[in-house]
PDB file of N, CA and C in Angstrom:
ATOM      1  N   MET Q 253      44.407  42.030 -86.253  1.00 61.00           N
ATOM      2  CA  MET Q 253      43.649  41.997 -87.487  1.00 61.00           C
ATOM      3  C   MET Q 253      42.357  41.206 -87.255  1.00 61.00           C
ATOM      4  N   LYS Q 254      41.228  41.805 -87.599  1.00 72.00           N
ATOM      5  CA  LYS Q 254      39.937  41.126 -87.462  1.00 72.00           C
ATOM      6  C   LYS Q 254      39.610  40.345 -88.722  1.00 72.00           C
ATOM      7  N   LYS Q 255      39.038  39.174 -88.523  1.00 79.00           N
ATOM      8  CA  LYS Q 255      38.622  38.365 -89.664  1.00 79.00           C
ATOM      9  C   LYS Q 255      37.110  38.448 -89.814  1.00 79.00           C
ATOM     10  N   ASP Q 256      36.646  38.349 -91.041  1.00 86.00           N
ATOM     11  CA  ASP Q 256      35.214  38.382 -91.331  1.00 86.00           C
ATOM     12  C   ASP Q 256      34.647  36.986 -91.110  1.00 86.00           C
ATOM     13  N   ILE Q 257      33.895  36.816 -90.000  1.00 88.00           N
ATOM     14  CA  ILE Q 257      33.370  35.484 -89.684  1.00 88.00           C
ATOM     15  C   ILE Q 257      32.334  35.019 -90.691  1.00 88.00           C
ATOM     16  N   LEU Q 258      31.720  35.945 -91.411  1.00 88.00           N
ATOM     17  CA  LEU Q 258      30.711  35.563 -92.402  1.00 88.00           C
ATOM     18  C   LEU Q 258      31.314  34.815 -93.585  1.00 88.00           C
ATOM     19  N   LYS Q 259      32.616  34.937 -93.763  1.00 88.00           N
ATOM     20  CA  LYS Q 259      33.281  34.272 -94.891  1.00 88.00           C
ATOM     21  C   LYS Q 259      33.901  32.934 -94.502  1.00 88.00           C
ATOM     22  N   HIS Q 260      33.778  32.546 -93.228  1.00 89.00           N
ATOM     23  CA  HIS Q 260      34.349  31.276 -92.784  1.00 89.00           C
ATOM     24  C   HIS Q 260      33.543  30.125 -93.382  1.00 89.00           C
ATOM     25  N   LYS Q 261      34.215  29.063 -93.790  1.00 88.00           N
ATOM     26  CA  LYS Q 261      33.542  27.956 -94.480  1.00 88.00           C
ATOM     27  C   LYS Q 261      32.551  27.195 -93.601  1.00 88.00           C
ATOM     28  N   LEU Q 262      32.677  27.283 -92.281  1.00 89.00           N
ATOM     29  CA  LEU Q 262      31.758  26.566 -91.396  1.00 89.00           C
ATOM     30  C   LEU Q 262      30.544  27.405 -90.968  1.00 89.00           C
ATOM     31  N   VAL Q 263      30.511  28.675 -91.355  1.00 93.00           N
ATOM     32  CA  VAL Q 263      29.396  29.555 -90.976  1.00 93.00           C
ATOM     33  C   VAL Q 263      28.385  29.581 -92.120  1.00 93.00           C
ATOM     34  N   PRO Q 264      27.141  29.119 -91.848  1.00 95.00           N
ATOM     35  CA  PRO Q 264      26.127  29.127 -92.902  1.00 95.00           C
ATOM     36  C   PRO Q 264      25.649  30.547 -93.190  1.00 95.00           C
ATOM     37  N   GLU Q 265      24.946  30.706 -94.291  1.00 96.00           N
ATOM     38  CA  GLU Q 265      24.416  32.017 -94.684  1.00 96.00           C
ATOM     39  C   GLU Q 265      23.301  32.439 -93.723  1.00 96.00           C
ATOM     40  N   HIS Q 266      23.385  33.652 -93.204  1.00 97.00           N
ATOM     41  CA  HIS Q 266      22.378  34.228 -92.309  1.00 97.00           C
ATOM     42  C   HIS Q 266      21.814  35.477 -92.973  1.00 97.00           C
ATOM     43  N   THR Q 267      20.482  35.583 -93.051  1.00 97.00           N
ATOM     44  CA  THR Q 267      19.856  36.788 -93.581  1.00 97.00           C
ATOM     45  C   THR Q 267      18.710  37.195 -92.662  1.00 97.00           C
ATOM     46  N   ILE Q 268      18.482  38.501 -92.567  1.00 98.00           N
ATOM     47  CA  ILE Q 268      17.386  39.035 -91.765  1.00 98.00           C
ATOM     48  C   ILE Q 268      16.155  39.111 -92.659  1.00 98.00           C
ATOM     49  N   LEU Q 269      15.050  38.538 -92.192  1.00 98.00           N
ATOM     50  CA  LEU Q 269      13.822  38.550 -92.973  1.00 98.00           C
ATOM     51  C   LEU Q 269      13.116  39.897 -92.874  1.00 98.00           C
ATOM     52  N   SER Q 270      12.466  40.294 -93.962  1.00 97.00           N
ATOM     53  CA  SER Q 270      11.639  41.504 -93.958  1.00 97.00           C
ATOM     54  C   SER Q 270      10.302  41.171 -93.285  1.00 97.00           C
ATOM     55  N   LYS Q 271       9.526  42.197 -92.981  1.00 97.00           N
ATOM     56  CA  LYS Q 271       8.215  41.995 -92.330  1.00 97.00           C
ATOM     57  C   LYS Q 271       7.317  41.106 -93.184  1.00 97.00           C
ATOM     58  N   SER Q 272       7.310  41.334 -94.503  1.00 97.00           N
ATOM     59  CA  SER Q 272       6.448  40.520 -95.380  1.00 97.00           C
ATOM     60  C   SER Q 272       6.931  39.068 -95.436  1.00 97.00           C
ATOM     61  N   GLU Q 273       8.252  38.869 -95.424  1.00 97.00           N
ATOM     62  CA  GLU Q 273       8.799  37.509 -95.424  1.00 97.00           C
ATOM     63  C   GLU Q 273       8.453  36.800 -94.113  1.00 97.00           C
ATOM     64  N   ILE Q 274       8.510  37.539 -92.997  1.00 97.00           N
ATOM     65  CA  ILE Q 274       8.163  36.945 -91.692  1.00 97.00           C
ATOM     66  C   ILE Q 274       6.719  36.473 -91.707  1.00 97.00           C
ATOM     67  N   THR Q 275       5.816  37.320 -92.196  1.00 97.00           N
ATOM     68  CA  THR Q 275       4.394  36.964 -92.264  1.00 97.00           C
ATOM     69  C   THR Q 275       4.195  35.702 -93.097  1.00 97.00           C
ATOM     70  N   LYS Q 276       4.850  35.642 -94.242  1.00 97.00           N
ATOM     71  CA  LYS Q 276       4.724  34.494 -95.148  1.00 97.00           C
ATOM     72  C   LYS Q 276       5.241  33.210 -94.491  1.00 97.00           C
ATOM     73  N   VAL Q 277       6.428  33.286 -93.874  1.00 97.00           N
ATOM     74  CA  VAL Q 277       7.044  32.104 -93.251  1.00 97.00           C
ATOM     75  C   VAL Q 277       6.210  31.614 -92.064  1.00 97.00           C
ATOM     76  N   MET Q 278       5.756  32.544 -91.226  1.00 97.00           N
ATOM     77  CA  MET Q 278       4.957  32.158 -90.052  1.00 97.00           C
ATOM     78  C   MET Q 278       3.657  31.494 -90.477  1.00 97.00           C
ATOM     79  N   LYS Q 279       3.063  31.982 -91.576  1.00 97.00           N
ATOM     80  CA  LYS Q 279       1.827  31.378 -92.094  1.00 97.00           C
ATOM     81  C   LYS Q 279       2.112  29.978 -92.647  1.00 97.00           C
ATOM     82  N   GLU Q 280       3.203  29.839 -93.397  1.00 96.00           N
ATOM     83  CA  GLU Q 280       3.565  28.530 -93.968  1.00 96.00           C
ATOM     84  C   GLU Q 280       3.846  27.498 -92.878  1.00 96.00           C
ATOM     85  N   LEU Q 281       4.548  27.937 -91.821  1.00 96.00           N
ATOM     86  CA  LEU Q 281       4.911  27.019 -90.740  1.00 96.00           C
ATOM     87  C   LEU Q 281       3.802  26.871 -89.701  1.00 96.00           C
ATOM     88  N   ASP Q 282       2.800  27.752 -89.769  1.00 98.00           N
ATOM     89  CA  ASP Q 282       1.672  27.768 -88.838  1.00 98.00           C
ATOM     90  C   ASP Q 282       2.159  27.859 -87.381  1.00 98.00           C
ATOM     91  N   ILE Q 283       3.042  28.842 -87.144  1.00 97.00           N
ATOM     92  CA  ILE Q 283       3.572  29.082 -85.799  1.00 97.00           C
ATOM     93  C   ILE Q 283       3.656  30.583 -85.539  1.00 97.00           C
ATOM     94  N   HIS Q 284       3.953  30.938 -84.298  1.00 96.00           N
ATOM     95  CA  HIS Q 284       4.219  32.318 -83.908  1.00 96.00           C
ATOM     96  C   HIS Q 284       5.729  32.475 -83.768  1.00 96.00           C
ATOM     97  N   PRO Q 285       6.257  33.676 -83.964  1.00 96.00           N
ATOM     98  CA  PRO Q 285       7.713  33.872 -83.865  1.00 96.00           C
ATOM     99  C   PRO Q 285       8.313  33.372 -82.551  1.00 96.00           C
ATOM    100  N   GLU Q 286       7.567  33.481 -81.448  1.00 96.00           N
ATOM    101  CA  GLU Q 286       8.075  33.052 -80.144  1.00 96.00           C
ATOM    102  C   GLU Q 286       8.328  31.549 -80.083  1.00 96.00           C
ATOM    103  N   GLN Q 287       7.765  30.798 -81.031  1.00 97.00           N
ATOM    104  CA  GLN Q 287       7.953  29.346 -81.052  1.00 97.00           C
ATOM    105  C   GLN Q 287       9.231  28.929 -81.781  1.00 97.00           C
ATOM    106  N   LEU Q 288       9.900  29.881 -82.401  1.00 97.00           N
ATOM    107  CA  LEU Q 288      11.140  29.576 -83.115  1.00 97.00           C
ATOM    108  C   LEU Q 288      12.294  29.378 -82.136  1.00 97.00           C
ATOM    109  N   PRO Q 289      13.327  28.648 -82.560  1.00 97.00           N
ATOM    110  CA  PRO Q 289      14.549  28.594 -81.748  1.00 97.00           C
ATOM    111  C   PRO Q 289      15.099  30.011 -81.611  1.00 97.00           C
ATOM    112  N   LYS Q 290      15.836  30.268 -80.558  1.00 98.00           N
ATOM    113  CA  LYS Q 290      16.323  31.617 -80.257  1.00 98.00           C
ATOM    114  C   LYS Q 290      17.819  31.748 -80.559  1.00 98.00           C
ATOM    115  N   ILE Q 291      18.222  32.994 -80.765  1.00 97.00           N
ATOM    116  CA  ILE Q 291      19.637  33.343 -80.908  1.00 97.00           C
ATOM    117  C   ILE Q 291      19.833  34.674 -80.184  1.00 97.00           C
ATOM    118  N   LYS Q 292      20.912  34.803 -79.451  1.00 98.00           N
ATOM    119  CA  LYS Q 292      21.175  36.015 -78.678  1.00 98.00           C
ATOM    120  C   LYS Q 292      21.642  37.152 -79.595  1.00 98.00           C
ATOM    121  N   GLN Q 293      21.230  38.366 -79.255  1.00 97.00           N
ATOM    122  CA  GLN Q 293      21.621  39.536 -80.033  1.00 97.00           C
ATOM    123  C   GLN Q 293      23.136  39.763 -79.977  1.00 97.00           C
ATOM    124  N   ASP Q 294      23.775  39.296 -78.908  1.00 96.00           N
ATOM    125  CA  ASP Q 294      25.225  39.480 -78.808  1.00 96.00           C
ATOM    126  C   ASP Q 294      26.019  38.330 -79.442  1.00 96.00           C
ATOM    127  N   ASP Q 295      25.334  37.420 -80.142  1.00 96.00           N
ATOM    128  CA  ASP Q 295      26.010  36.375 -80.901  1.00 96.00           C
ATOM    129  C   ASP Q 295      26.870  37.052 -81.981  1.00 96.00           C
ATOM    130  N   PRO Q 296      28.076  36.551 -82.238  1.00 94.00           N
ATOM    131  CA  PRO Q 296      28.941  37.188 -83.234  1.00 94.00           C
ATOM    132  C   PRO Q 296      28.289  37.359 -84.613  1.00 94.00           C
ATOM    133  N   ILE Q 297      27.483  36.402 -85.024  1.00 95.00           N
ATOM    134  CA  ILE Q 297      26.802  36.518 -86.325  1.00 95.00           C
ATOM    135  C   ILE Q 297      25.793  37.657 -86.299  1.00 95.00           C
ATOM    136  N   CYS Q 298      25.010  37.752 -85.227  1.00 96.00           N
ATOM    137  CA  CYS Q 298      24.024  38.836 -85.103  1.00 96.00           C
ATOM    138  C   CYS Q 298      24.709  40.192 -85.132  1.00 96.00           C
ATOM    139  N   LYS Q 299      25.844  40.285 -84.460  1.00 95.00           N
ATOM    140  CA  LYS Q 299      26.600  41.543 -84.478  1.00 95.00           C
ATOM    141  C   LYS Q 299      27.095  41.850 -85.886  1.00 95.00           C
ATOM    142  N   ALA Q 300      27.578  40.829 -86.588  1.00 94.00           N
ATOM    143  CA  ALA Q 300      28.145  41.025 -87.920  1.00 94.00           C
ATOM    144  C   ALA Q 300      27.101  41.485 -88.939  1.00 94.00           C
ATOM    145  N   ILE Q 301      25.865  40.974 -88.821  1.00 96.00           N
ATOM    146  CA  ILE Q 301      24.827  41.363 -89.778  1.00 96.00           C
ATOM    147  C   ILE Q 301      23.897  42.431 -89.210  1.00 96.00           C
ATOM    148  N   GLU Q 302      24.227  42.906 -88.003  1.00 96.00           N
ATOM    149  CA  GLU Q 302      23.489  43.973 -87.323  1.00 96.00           C
ATOM    150  C   GLU Q 302      22.018  43.614 -87.086  1.00 96.00           C
ATOM    151  N   ALA Q 303      21.778  42.384 -86.617  1.00 97.00           N
ATOM    152  CA  ALA Q 303      20.433  41.930 -86.274  1.00 97.00           C
ATOM    153  C   ALA Q 303      20.013  42.531 -84.941  1.00 97.00           C
ATOM    154  N   LYS Q 304      18.766  42.914 -84.841  1.00 97.00           N
ATOM    155  CA  LYS Q 304      18.215  43.540 -83.635  1.00 97.00           C
ATOM    156  C   LYS Q 304      17.239  42.582 -82.955  1.00 97.00           C
ATOM    157  N   THR Q 305      16.954  42.842 -81.685  1.00 97.00           N
ATOM    158  CA  THR Q 305      15.970  42.048 -80.959  1.00 97.00           C
ATOM    159  C   THR Q 305      14.645  42.085 -81.707  1.00 97.00           C
ATOM    160  N   GLY Q 306      14.040  40.919 -81.884  1.00 97.00           N
ATOM    161  CA  GLY Q 306      12.769  40.817 -82.600  1.00 97.00           C
ATOM    162  C   GLY Q 306      12.917  40.430 -84.056  1.00 97.00           C
ATOM    163  N   ASP Q 307      14.134  40.566 -84.608  1.00 98.00           N
ATOM    164  CA  ASP Q 307      14.372  40.143 -85.996  1.00 98.00           C
ATOM    165  C   ASP Q 307      14.301  38.616 -86.084  1.00 98.00           C
ATOM    166  N   ILE Q 308      13.984  38.144 -87.263  1.00 98.00           N
ATOM    167  CA  ILE Q 308      14.013  36.698 -87.517  1.00 98.00           C
ATOM    168  C   ILE Q 308      15.069  36.454 -88.583  1.00 98.00           C
ATOM    169  N   LEU Q 309      15.973  35.515 -88.279  1.00 98.00           N
ATOM    170  CA  LEU Q 309      17.049  35.182 -89.201  1.00 98.00           C
ATOM    171  C   LEU Q 309      16.703  33.915 -89.967  1.00 98.00           C
ATOM    172  N   LYS Q 310      17.006  33.931 -91.238  1.00 98.00           N
ATOM    173  CA  LYS Q 310      16.903  32.737 -92.068  1.00 98.00           C
ATOM    174  C   LYS Q 310      18.319  32.201 -92.204  1.00 98.00           C
ATOM    175  N   ILE Q 311      18.514  30.955 -91.800  1.00 97.00           N
ATOM    176  CA  ILE Q 311      19.837  30.340 -91.839  1.00 97.00           C
ATOM    177  C   ILE Q 311      19.801  29.222 -92.873  1.00 97.00           C
ATOM    178  N   THR Q 312      20.639  29.349 -93.890  1.00 96.00           N
ATOM    179  CA  THR Q 312      20.667  28.381 -94.985  1.00 96.00           C
ATOM    180  C   THR Q 312      21.975  27.613 -94.935  1.00 96.00           C
ATOM    181  N   ARG Q 313      21.854  26.315 -94.682  1.00 94.00           N
ATOM    182  CA  ARG Q 313      23.038  25.445 -94.601  1.00 94.00           C
ATOM    183  C   ARG Q 313      23.086  24.529 -95.817  1.00 94.00           C
ATOM    184  N   LYS Q 314      24.298  24.261 -96.276  1.00 91.00           N
ATOM    185  CA  LYS Q 314      24.477  23.274 -97.335  1.00 91.00           C
ATOM    186  C   LYS Q 314      24.487  21.902 -96.685  1.00 91.00           C
ATOM    187  N   SER Q 315      23.794  20.946 -97.322  1.00 86.00           N
ATOM    188  CA  SER Q 315      23.691  19.601 -96.777  1.00 86.00           C
ATOM    189  C   SER Q 315      24.033  18.581 -97.860  1.00 86.00           C
ATOM    190  N   HIS Q 316      24.813  17.590 -97.481  1.00 88.00           N
ATOM    191  CA  HIS Q 316      25.164  16.546 -98.451  1.00 88.00           C
ATOM    192  C   HIS Q 316      23.955  15.688 -98.799  1.00 88.00           C
ATOM    193  N   THR Q 317      23.036  15.516 -97.865  1.00 89.00           N
ATOM    194  CA  THR Q 317      21.870  14.663 -98.111  1.00 89.00           C
ATOM    195  C   THR Q 317      20.658  15.434 -98.619  1.00 89.00           C
ATOM    196  N   ALA Q 318      20.430  16.627 -98.095  1.00 82.00           N
ATOM    197  CA  ALA Q 318      19.236  17.395 -98.480  1.00 82.00           C
ATOM    198  C   ALA Q 318      19.535  18.458 -99.531  1.00 82.00           C
ATOM    199  N   GLY Q 319      20.799  18.721 -99.794  1.00 91.00           N
ATOM    200  CA  GLY Q 319      21.167  19.771-100.735  1.00 91.00           C
ATOM    201  C   GLY Q 319      21.238  21.121-100.042  1.00 91.00           C
ATOM    202  N   LYS Q 320      20.091  21.539 -99.488  1.00 94.00           N
ATOM    203  CA  LYS Q 320      20.018  22.805 -98.775  1.00 94.00           C
ATOM    204  C   LYS Q 320      19.027  22.639 -97.631  1.00 94.00           C
ATOM    205  N   PHE Q 321      19.403  23.135 -96.453  1.00 93.00           N
ATOM    206  CA  PHE Q 321      18.542  23.049 -95.274  1.00 93.00           C
ATOM    207  C   PHE Q 321      18.346  24.454 -94.725  1.00 93.00           C
ATOM    208  N   VAL Q 322      17.072  24.870 -94.570  1.00 95.00           N
ATOM    209  CA  VAL Q 322      16.752  26.209 -94.090  1.00 95.00           C
ATOM    210  C   VAL Q 322      16.122  26.114 -92.703  1.00 95.00           C
ATOM    211  N   THR Q 323      16.576  26.963 -91.810  1.00 96.00           N
ATOM    212  CA  THR Q 323      15.994  27.061 -90.483  1.00 96.00           C
ATOM    213  C   THR Q 323      15.871  28.534 -90.128  1.00 96.00           C
ATOM    214  N   TYR Q 324      15.100  28.833 -89.100  1.00 98.00           N
ATOM    215  CA  TYR Q 324      14.848  30.213 -88.703  1.00 98.00           C
ATOM    216  C   TYR Q 324      15.134  30.365 -87.214  1.00 98.00           C
ATOM    217  N   ARG Q 325      15.572  31.562 -86.810  1.00 98.00           N
ATOM    218  CA  ARG Q 325      15.843  31.864 -85.404  1.00 98.00           C
ATOM    219  C   ARG Q 325      15.311  33.258 -85.076  1.00 98.00           C
ATOM    220  N   LEU Q 326      14.786  33.392 -83.863  1.00 98.00           N
ATOM    221  CA  LEU Q 326      14.316  34.670 -83.350  1.00 98.00           C
ATOM    222  C   LEU Q 326      15.421  35.305 -82.529  1.00 98.00           C
ATOM    223  N   VAL Q 327      15.749  36.555 -82.825  1.00 98.00           N
ATOM    224  CA  VAL Q 327      16.810  37.263 -82.098  1.00 98.00           C
ATOM    225  C   VAL Q 327      16.243  37.840 -80.800  1.00 98.00           C
ATOM    226  N   LEU Q 328      16.920  37.525 -79.685  1.00 97.00           N
ATOM    227  CA  LEU Q 328      16.537  38.024 -78.373  1.00 97.00           C
ATOM    228  C   LEU Q 328      17.708  38.723 -77.694  1.00 97.00           C
ATOM    229  N   ASP Q 329      17.399  39.545 -76.671  1.00 92.00           N
ATOM    230  CA  ASP Q 329      18.446  40.213 -75.869  1.00 92.00           C
ATOM    231  C   ASP Q 329      19.334  39.204 -75.205  1.00 92.00           C
TER     232      ASP Q 329
END
């Protein structure tokens, strides 16, 4: 029996950004996508949400001190 890893309490929310969202985020952060931390396309989360090479993931974690912490990752082969 396979379990849905996206529903595990330790896995933060992962979403794939649209092209317009990528443009907005890169402008706000004043960086290029290649400067983001990387995540492998064969990572279980990437497989579960069907992320492709070149996609940018928005990862939203719950934090006791900050309330919510958002980070971004570039999907690579």
